[in-house]
């Protein structure tokens, strides 16, 4: 009989977290290696479970934040034209609806290279970004963005409040799900947010992840996988209220959650609609989540079968997009250079390095075109439309894309 995993306590409410999926030993998803490096890699057990009390879906083991977010953190939010447009729209929305007060102040946690705050700066609005990863923080400063190279938490937020007064908006994109210590975050929000202000964050949505079987959204940085129900419970636990939600198409499906102090704003009908949809789907039920886990195992087996067959036939197979989430796919499925020759990626800091764990070589886009491979495994599937427009010549030359979301198929 396999040993039952040890029970862990929910990072939100302290309830018991019941595991439903084990993705095995995984490296840090952004720890790209020099080819001649002999430094031992850090590995941890990547498993995910659901709290029996507040329904929050979360990893059962967290990675120290300093190992993930540091000077050499390679991801730049402004690297995608789709995401640049997205963040410009977010900023304009805040300017139109939340910042029409004398001397407004907006704070972003995890501002990365400042792509959202750039629009705020151009509007002449007082702003501040928190960004613990030094390299991307410097990129933001180079654009004139005010950045504090620090983690947003109770102590740092209280210090900003003392120095600069309250913020009308505190915003985070693809950041809240990274943070396994929500109590300190909410204490910081409570300290810094104006009485009638809003705390807005957008992150991958559990509902989309389950519907698409996009298990690669589970990796070291994504500690929480939010749903409407679990965010509502988390907000209430810390004295806030979920007052609005909005479905977003970016990053494979996200939800933007708007929180306010309890009783300060009337909840939008969209909140009740999302909760009702989740109830209908049984999204928070263990039976649904175990069904998702079964789909993940099927995708692993189907993908390995396809890649082995293509290589046995002599086809050249490469991958496109050295994404953080591709570490989950390659390490869980056991995909090394014997199956996928290299990964093409446009990020200079990743090129000429090896992917975490399975050590696929990362090459620049020029390598993809000289010559084109027979097949390209699309790791960056959430940017599929943008990539396929860019690489139209690959298809015209007979190349074919391989997708594994929501199932394994050759496009």
XYZ file of C-alpha atoms in Angstrom:
411
model
C 0.000 0.000 0.000
C 1.421 3.454 -0.921
C 2.025 5.675 2.044
C -0.525 8.449 2.536
C 1.040 11.925 2.294
C 1.325 13.736 5.595
C -1.457 16.228 6.265
C -0.511 19.898 6.059
C -2.280 22.993 7.351
C -3.895 25.531 5.040
C -1.835 28.722 4.692
C -5.045 30.782 4.853
C -7.257 29.345 7.570
C -5.279 26.511 9.156
C -7.659 23.784 7.970
C -6.449 20.403 6.738
C -5.203 20.276 3.146
C -6.017 17.033 1.319
C -3.665 16.210 -1.548
C -5.100 15.249 -4.945
C -2.144 15.473 -7.381
C 1.569 14.691 -7.073
C 3.769 16.040 -9.888
C 6.946 14.575 -8.456
C 10.385 16.083 -7.850
C 10.661 19.437 -9.536
C 13.416 22.059 -9.859
C 13.001 25.808 -9.530
C 11.039 26.699 -12.648
C 13.222 29.672 -13.615
C 16.622 28.260 -12.597
C 18.180 28.074 -16.059
C 21.717 26.675 -15.907
C 24.983 27.411 -17.643
C 25.998 24.340 -19.702
C 29.237 23.881 -17.741
C 27.720 24.430 -14.290
C 28.334 21.759 -11.670
C 26.249 23.440 -8.946
C 23.701 21.006 -7.482
C 20.133 21.813 -8.462
C 17.461 22.473 -5.853
C 14.505 20.082 -6.075
C 11.284 19.880 -4.110
C 8.124 17.793 -4.166
C 5.441 19.474 -6.244
C 2.065 18.318 -4.960
C -1.234 20.146 -4.722
C -4.204 19.803 -2.402
C -7.462 21.433 -1.265
C -8.318 22.844 2.139
C -11.294 21.049 3.671
C -12.463 24.286 5.352
C -11.975 27.269 3.006
C -11.530 25.215 -0.233
C -8.272 27.005 -1.104
C -6.229 24.923 -3.559
C -2.526 25.169 -2.762
C 0.833 23.456 -2.906
C 1.643 21.200 0.004
C 5.271 22.384 0.090
C 6.517 25.933 -0.380
C 9.876 27.044 -1.763
C 11.772 29.831 0.073
C 10.931 33.071 -1.705
C 14.580 34.143 -2.003
C 15.265 31.086 -4.182
C 12.617 32.162 -6.706
C 12.732 35.970 -6.762
C 16.236 37.360 -6.942
C 18.659 39.481 -8.944
C 18.660 37.154 -11.961
C 14.909 36.505 -12.191
C 14.468 36.148 -15.989
C 10.806 36.931 -16.680
C 9.927 40.362 -18.110
C 6.228 41.250 -18.254
C 6.719 43.609 -21.190
C 8.119 40.854 -23.410
C 4.705 40.145 -24.973
C 2.778 42.639 -27.079
C -0.467 41.083 -25.809
C 0.543 41.636 -22.183
C 1.754 45.186 -22.850
C -1.667 46.027 -24.227
C -3.337 44.247 -21.316
C -1.464 46.241 -18.684
C -2.005 49.523 -20.509
C -5.721 48.785 -20.323
C -5.504 47.961 -16.612
C -3.750 51.245 -15.893
C -6.255 53.263 -17.893
C -9.111 51.611 -16.063
C -7.658 52.661 -12.721
C -7.095 56.186 -14.010
C -10.719 56.374 -15.157
C -12.434 54.822 -12.139
C -10.314 54.800 -8.984
C -7.825 57.661 -9.106
C -10.115 60.683 -9.520
C -9.143 62.149 -6.137
C -6.664 64.894 -5.214
C -3.074 63.608 -5.382
C -3.962 59.927 -5.873
C -1.470 57.178 -5.037
C -1.323 53.679 -6.552
C 0.914 50.826 -5.377
C 1.736 47.656 -7.279
C 3.181 44.575 -5.622
C 5.395 42.582 -7.952
C 5.616 45.363 -10.543
C 8.276 43.485 -12.561
C 9.719 45.792 -15.251
C 7.074 48.461 -14.674
C 4.919 47.753 -17.709
C 1.647 48.702 -15.943
C 3.027 51.584 -13.885
C 4.519 53.156 -16.998
C 1.053 54.312 -18.073
C 0.361 55.583 -14.556
C 3.633 57.547 -14.615
C 2.800 59.090 -18.005
C -0.483 60.319 -16.514
C 1.474 62.125 -13.790
C -0.005 60.032 -10.976
C 1.970 59.255 -7.829
C 2.942 55.592 -7.786
C 5.243 53.010 -6.241
C 6.128 49.476 -7.252
C 7.359 46.737 -4.957
C 9.695 44.349 -6.786
C 12.084 42.036 -4.914
C 13.831 40.787 -8.075
C 16.657 43.259 -8.567
C 17.197 42.876 -12.306
C 13.631 43.600 -13.380
C 13.362 46.318 -10.709
C 16.314 48.084 -12.338
C 14.607 47.777 -15.727
C 11.590 49.577 -14.274
C 13.764 52.309 -12.755
C 15.406 52.834 -16.118
C 11.947 53.796 -17.418
C 11.480 56.336 -14.628
C 9.224 54.137 -12.482
C 9.450 54.527 -8.705
C 10.375 51.092 -7.356
C 11.235 49.710 -3.932
C 13.359 46.570 -4.212
C 11.596 44.713 -1.431
C 8.824 42.225 -0.775
C 5.411 43.699 -0.043
C 4.443 42.644 3.486
C 3.143 44.177 6.681
C 6.366 45.956 7.701
C 7.230 47.425 4.289
C 3.633 48.490 3.599
C 3.369 50.241 6.960
C 6.600 52.085 6.228
C 5.235 53.354 2.897
C 2.007 54.466 4.577
C 4.017 56.495 7.108
C 6.107 58.101 4.378
C 3.574 58.637 1.588
C 0.056 58.282 2.975
C -2.690 55.891 1.911
C -3.054 54.249 -1.491
C -6.332 54.410 -3.378
C -5.393 51.225 -5.264
C -3.110 48.324 -4.412
C -2.691 46.096 -7.456
C -0.970 42.794 -8.173
C -0.792 40.749 -11.366
C 0.381 37.140 -11.228
C 1.828 37.851 -7.800
C -0.696 37.000 -5.077
C -0.690 33.357 -6.131
C 3.072 33.331 -5.471
C 2.809 34.253 -1.807
C 2.307 31.513 0.831
C 2.021 34.001 3.722
C -1.260 35.827 2.997
C -1.727 37.084 6.548
C 1.242 39.435 6.257
C 0.023 40.590 2.843
C -3.442 41.426 4.120
C -2.026 43.171 7.181
C 0.062 45.239 4.771
C -2.951 46.011 2.621
C -4.893 47.014 5.739
C -2.066 49.331 6.789
C -1.601 51.015 3.406
C -5.009 51.065 1.727
C -7.229 54.148 1.981
C -10.528 53.537 3.833
C -12.517 53.435 0.584
C -9.690 52.014 -1.564
C -9.534 48.719 -3.437
C -7.119 45.819 -3.475
C -7.129 44.312 -6.973
C -5.261 41.202 -8.056
C -5.405 38.929 -11.080
C -4.059 35.397 -11.197
C -4.571 32.075 -12.998
C -8.077 30.753 -12.375
C -8.627 27.262 -11.012
C -11.745 26.938 -13.157
C -9.780 27.405 -16.388
C -6.969 25.170 -15.191
C -9.392 22.319 -14.502
C -11.405 22.860 -17.711
C -8.260 22.862 -19.869
C -6.290 20.296 -17.838
C -3.483 22.868 -17.927
C -1.437 21.233 -15.190
C 1.658 23.186 -16.184
C 0.119 26.198 -14.418
C 1.194 24.355 -11.260
C 4.829 25.121 -10.436
C 6.944 26.496 -7.619
C 5.879 30.134 -8.031
C 2.146 29.337 -8.195
C 1.540 28.384 -4.578
C -2.198 29.169 -4.654
C -4.706 28.312 -7.394
C -7.578 30.683 -6.755
C -11.300 30.249 -7.289
C -14.092 32.689 -6.541
C -15.114 30.708 -3.473
C -11.622 30.442 -2.030
C -10.848 34.131 -2.606
C -14.140 35.095 -0.992
C -13.274 32.949 2.040
C -9.739 34.381 2.195
C -11.011 37.958 1.985
C -13.523 37.403 4.785
C -10.904 35.692 6.931
C -8.805 38.863 6.871
C -11.628 41.396 7.222
C -12.143 42.236 3.545
C -14.924 41.560 1.070
C -14.880 40.299 -2.514
C -16.807 43.001 -4.397
C -16.081 42.280 -8.062
C -14.653 39.648 -10.385
C -13.769 39.711 -14.060
C -12.747 36.814 -16.290
C -9.590 37.495 -18.310
C -8.274 35.652 -21.388
C -4.567 36.180 -20.638
C -2.153 33.475 -19.449
C -4.545 30.671 -20.264
C -7.420 32.086 -18.232
C -7.357 34.346 -15.199
C -9.755 36.176 -12.928
C -9.328 39.724 -11.669
C -10.563 39.985 -8.077
C -11.464 43.313 -6.474
C -11.499 43.450 -2.676
C -12.580 46.277 -0.395
C -12.916 46.706 3.331
C -15.995 44.888 4.598
C -19.164 46.935 4.060
C -17.500 49.708 2.042
C -18.769 48.678 -1.407
C -21.754 46.736 -2.678
C -20.658 43.490 -4.385
C -21.155 43.354 -8.140
C -23.625 40.774 -9.526
C -20.597 39.221 -11.243
C -19.477 37.812 -7.889
C -22.672 35.853 -7.337
C -22.622 34.717 -10.972
C -19.098 33.287 -10.689
C -19.857 31.555 -7.395
C -23.015 30.016 -8.848
C -21.089 28.783 -11.893
C -18.486 27.179 -9.629
C -21.214 25.481 -7.599
C -22.802 24.096 -10.767
C -19.460 22.718 -11.932
C -18.569 21.338 -8.499
C -15.247 23.143 -8.916
C -14.310 23.000 -5.240
C -15.249 19.334 -4.787
C -12.525 16.723 -4.350
C -14.226 14.487 -6.914
C -13.762 17.199 -9.560
C -10.151 17.777 -8.587
C -9.349 14.061 -8.634
C -10.877 13.894 -12.109
C -8.512 16.688 -13.132
C -5.602 14.654 -11.728
C -6.650 11.664 -13.855
C -6.619 13.896 -16.947
C -3.075 15.017 -16.127
C -1.839 11.416 -16.041
C -3.498 10.741 -19.387
C -1.855 13.801 -20.965
C 1.561 12.699 -19.676
C 1.182 9.240 -21.191
C -0.181 10.524 -24.512
C 2.538 13.153 -24.881
C 5.335 10.687 -24.200
C 3.850 8.209 -26.657
C 3.675 10.861 -29.398
C 7.190 12.207 -28.847
C 8.726 8.728 -28.781
C 6.950 7.784 -31.999
C 8.039 10.946 -33.809
C 11.669 10.509 -32.800
C 11.576 6.832 -33.786
C 10.368 7.969 -37.223
C 13.381 10.286 -37.479
C 11.504 13.570 -37.103
C 13.232 16.617 -35.624
C 11.187 17.786 -32.638
C 11.961 20.997 -30.738
C 9.995 23.097 -28.262
C 8.883 26.724 -28.381
C 8.934 28.917 -25.273
C 11.263 28.228 -22.324
C 8.473 29.139 -19.929
C 8.439 28.626 -16.190
C 5.539 26.221 -16.569
C 7.459 24.093 -19.073
C 9.619 22.899 -16.180
C 6.568 21.108 -14.784
C 5.892 19.408 -18.128
C 9.437 18.273 -18.853
C 10.191 17.041 -15.350
C 6.837 15.379 -14.664
C 6.702 13.716 -18.078
C 10.426 12.946 -18.280
C 11.109 14.893 -21.477
C 14.834 15.347 -22.083
C 17.040 16.126 -25.116
C 16.566 12.575 -26.378
C 12.952 13.499 -27.196
C 13.097 17.285 -27.733
C 16.340 18.605 -29.213
C 16.148 22.164 -27.869
C 13.795 24.958 -26.803
C 13.512 28.178 -28.781
C 13.016 31.340 -26.712
C 13.361 35.073 -27.392
C 14.487 35.976 -23.836
C 18.230 36.774 -24.002
C 18.859 35.793 -20.362
C 17.596 32.264 -21.034
C 19.413 31.680 -24.322
C 22.480 29.423 -24.403
C 21.502 27.962 -21.052
C 19.813 24.699 -20.075
C 16.265 24.299 -18.820
C 15.797 23.367 -15.156
C 15.985 19.696 -14.308
C 15.894 18.073 -17.751
C 18.555 20.353 -19.292
C 17.115 21.057 -22.717
C 19.345 23.585 -24.537
C 17.710 27.017 -24.970
C 18.403 28.643 -28.335
C 17.406 31.991 -29.880
C 14.668 32.291 -32.537
C 17.265 32.247 -35.335
C 18.005 28.599 -34.527
C 14.339 27.711 -34.962
C 14.443 28.979 -38.532
C 17.769 27.430 -39.579
C 16.502 24.918 -40.492
C 12.889 24.619 -39.378
C 12.135 21.451 -37.385
C 9.457 18.975 -38.361
C 7.477 19.543 -35.144
C 7.438 22.188 -32.419
C 6.056 21.435 -28.960
C 4.291 24.614 -27.868
C 5.207 25.237 -24.235
C 4.074 28.883 -24.464
C 0.541 27.796 -25.427
C -1.007 30.776 -23.653
C 0.615 32.980 -26.335
C -0.321 30.626 -29.195
C -2.013 33.195 -31.444
C 0.834 35.682 -31.117
C 3.490 33.000 -31.719
C 1.754 31.399 -34.683
C 1.362 34.757 -36.409
C 5.048 35.407 -35.824
C 6.081 31.953 -37.069
C 3.693 31.628 -40.019
C 6.608 30.631 -42.272
C 7.178 27.514 -40.128
C 3.713 26.240 -41.025
C 4.116 27.188 -44.704
C 7.313 25.137 -44.798
C 5.447 22.073 -43.544
C 6.159 22.383 -39.834
C 3.504 21.297 -37.361
C 2.749 22.413 -33.841
C 2.181 19.997 -30.956
C -0.174 21.066 -28.178
C -0.993 19.298 -24.905
C -3.710 21.697 -23.606
C -6.451 20.532 -23.153
C -5.199 17.277 -24.701
C -2.304 16.045 -26.806
C -2.724 16.742 -30.521
C -0.800 17.780 -33.609
C -2.257 21.022 -34.941
